[in-house]
Amino acid sequence: MIVILHPNTDTASEVYREALSYLENLPGVQMRQHHIQGSEQKLTEIYLLGDTHKLDQETIESLDAVDRVVRVSQEYRVLGRHQDEHRASGFAYNGVTFNQNNLNIMAGLCAVDTPEHVEIMMRALQSFGQVCTRMGAYKPRTNPYSFQGHGKECLPFVFELAGKYGIKVSAMEITHESHIDDIHQCLEKTGHPTGVMLQIGTRNTQNFELLKAIGRQQEFPALLKRGYGVTLNESLNAAEYLASEGNARVIFCLRGMKSSFGSPHRNMVDFAQVPVIKRLTRMPVCVDPSHSVGSREKAPDQVLDVIHASAQGVVAGANLVLVDFHPEPTKALVDGPQALLINELEPFLEDMAISKETYDKRVKLWAKATN
Ligand code: PEP
Ligand code: MN
């Protein structure tokens, strides 16, 4: 059972104390609190675990601090929607809001290589009003002899350049929990010029110890990639691992499934599941067209498959697009052949704006048609 308090309830207030002391004394029930800072309000949710079926919902709802009570199913306890369409989604981090209604773009380098390339990318992003990017420092590679990413060596110049160009959030995959400390320490040393969203790659979707470690810290939000060879339910449970440890600031990213049926694309694009994730959970939904499609092939309409796939995700309601760009793809150390070019950034952003507008129009159309 989840007890949702009125937005911005002060934890020092009398009504809060009264609600807490009532809930604390319920027999056979443990209590766990989650505080979620949104862009405009702070939400407090109290999870009641254990013997809750006998509890009287109305009595709890009559407490002054309580807005409403949601009876939850076992699945996705914290992140689940539990058939309540009105529960708040998403979070704000470092001045950027991520939720199930808006759209952010994280265009950037698959893997950080040189400071020059990072600077060209970030300068271009700033010139088009972007405040997010992707910057891979730790790369999980299939082949042990392939470039593994510059790791913590590149963090100082990445963070300083991000600060210089007004980048607020960089998605950065980590493959080991020690990387959280590297990132934390480097941000401290450089004076917190920017923020980081910890990315969990498709190969680590079920690395439960890594999930728990990311869930235990509260400093950074997380971007969880769907596992490429497990069911959607298993991947959503992986997200719930993060939340159950205390970090509910999670974005779920579709990135295609490993299957030869997707050929000639690198993976089988799964963006038709954007609305499914929104229905089942309150997580903002991301699509990664680069690792799904995996090439710069284009249709006779001259639009790249990667860009068509991005638009398909956004027209279906995606809230974030994580996409590879590179100033000189032939020199990229990872995934150059699928990268978009800097001169494609402006039309790409325009295409995403058109796609989001189309999504919003579609939602209005169906609201009218079903009323
Ligand atoms: C990436 O985004 O850099 C990446 C490696 O993606 P995935 O984990 O989806 O393969
Ligand atoms: Mn890549």
Short mmCIF file of N, CA, C and O and ligand atoms in Angstrom, two decimals, residues 109-111 134 139-141 173 199 203 225 255 266 288 290-291 324 334-336 338, ligand 2:
data_model
loop_
_atom_site.label_atom_id
_atom_site.label_comp_id
_atom_site.label_asym_id
_atom_site.label_seq_id
_atom_site.Cartn_x
_atom_site.Cartn_y
_atom_site.Cartn_z
N LEU A 109 28.65 11.77 -27.90
CA LEU A 109 29.60 10.76 -28.35
C LEU A 109 29.28 9.41 -27.70
O LEU A 109 29.03 9.34 -26.50
N CYS A 110 29.32 8.36 -28.52
CA CYS A 110 29.17 7.02 -27.94
C CYS A 110 30.30 6.82 -26.94
O CYS A 110 30.07 6.42 -25.80
N ALA A 111 31.52 7.16 -27.38
CA ALA A 111 32.68 7.05 -26.49
C ALA A 111 33.51 8.32 -26.57
O ALA A 111 33.82 8.79 -27.68
N ARG A 134 25.32 12.73 -24.29
CA ARG A 134 25.82 11.42 -23.86
C ARG A 134 27.33 11.42 -24.06
O ARG A 134 27.84 11.94 -25.06
N LYS A 139 33.47 1.85 -21.44
CA LYS A 139 32.75 1.14 -22.50
C LYS A 139 32.78 -0.37 -22.30
O LYS A 139 33.86 -0.96 -22.20
N PRO A 140 31.62 -1.00 -22.26
CA PRO A 140 31.59 -2.47 -22.17
C PRO A 140 31.74 -3.02 -23.59
O PRO A 140 30.91 -2.77 -24.44
N ARG A 141 32.81 -3.71 -23.91
CA ARG A 141 33.04 -4.15 -25.28
C ARG A 141 32.99 -5.67 -25.38
O ARG A 141 33.42 -6.39 -24.47
N GLU A 173 27.69 5.73 -19.09
CA GLU A 173 27.55 4.34 -18.63
C GLU A 173 28.61 4.01 -17.61
O GLU A 173 29.77 4.42 -17.74
N GLN A 199 24.34 5.54 -16.56
CA GLN A 199 23.71 4.65 -17.54
C GLN A 199 24.08 3.21 -17.20
O GLN A 199 25.24 2.91 -16.91
N ARG A 203 24.00 -4.97 -21.36
CA ARG A 203 24.70 -6.18 -20.88
C ARG A 203 24.65 -6.29 -19.36
O ARG A 203 24.93 -7.34 -18.80
N LYS A 225 19.11 0.66 -19.48
CA LYS A 225 18.81 0.09 -20.79
C LYS A 225 18.09 -1.24 -20.61
O LYS A 225 18.45 -2.05 -19.75
N ARG A 255 16.22 -0.11 -26.51
CA ARG A 255 17.40 -0.03 -27.38
C ARG A 255 17.48 -1.20 -28.35
O ARG A 255 18.51 -1.50 -28.91
N ARG A 266 20.93 -3.56 -36.54
CA ARG A 266 21.80 -4.23 -35.56
C ARG A 266 20.95 -5.00 -34.54
O ARG A 266 21.33 -6.06 -34.06
N ASP A 288 16.77 4.59 -27.78
CA ASP A 288 18.11 4.72 -28.33
C ASP A 288 18.08 4.17 -29.76
O ASP A 288 18.15 2.96 -29.97
N SER A 290 20.30 4.66 -32.09
CA SER A 290 21.63 4.36 -32.64
C SER A 290 22.01 2.91 -32.42
O SER A 290 22.44 2.22 -33.34
N HIS A 291 21.84 2.44 -31.17
CA HIS A 291 22.22 1.05 -30.89
C HIS A 291 21.15 0.07 -31.36
O HIS A 291 21.41 -1.13 -31.44
N ASP A 324 23.75 8.72 -30.89
CA ASP A 324 25.18 8.92 -31.16
C ASP A 324 25.41 9.96 -32.25
O ASP A 324 24.84 9.87 -33.35
N VAL A 334 34.66 4.08 -31.14
CA VAL A 334 33.55 3.13 -30.96
C VAL A 334 32.36 3.60 -31.80
O VAL A 334 32.01 4.79 -31.77
N ASP A 335 31.76 2.69 -32.53
CA ASP A 335 30.47 2.92 -33.20
C ASP A 335 30.42 4.11 -34.17
O ASP A 335 29.35 4.70 -34.36
N GLY A 336 31.56 4.42 -34.80
CA GLY A 336 31.56 5.50 -35.81
C GLY A 336 30.53 5.30 -36.91
O GLY A 336 29.81 6.24 -37.27
N GLN A 338 27.61 4.27 -37.06
CA GLN A 338 26.20 4.57 -36.81
C GLN A 338 25.98 6.01 -36.36
O GLN A 338 24.85 6.44 -36.12
MN MN B 2 27.90 2.44 -28.84
#
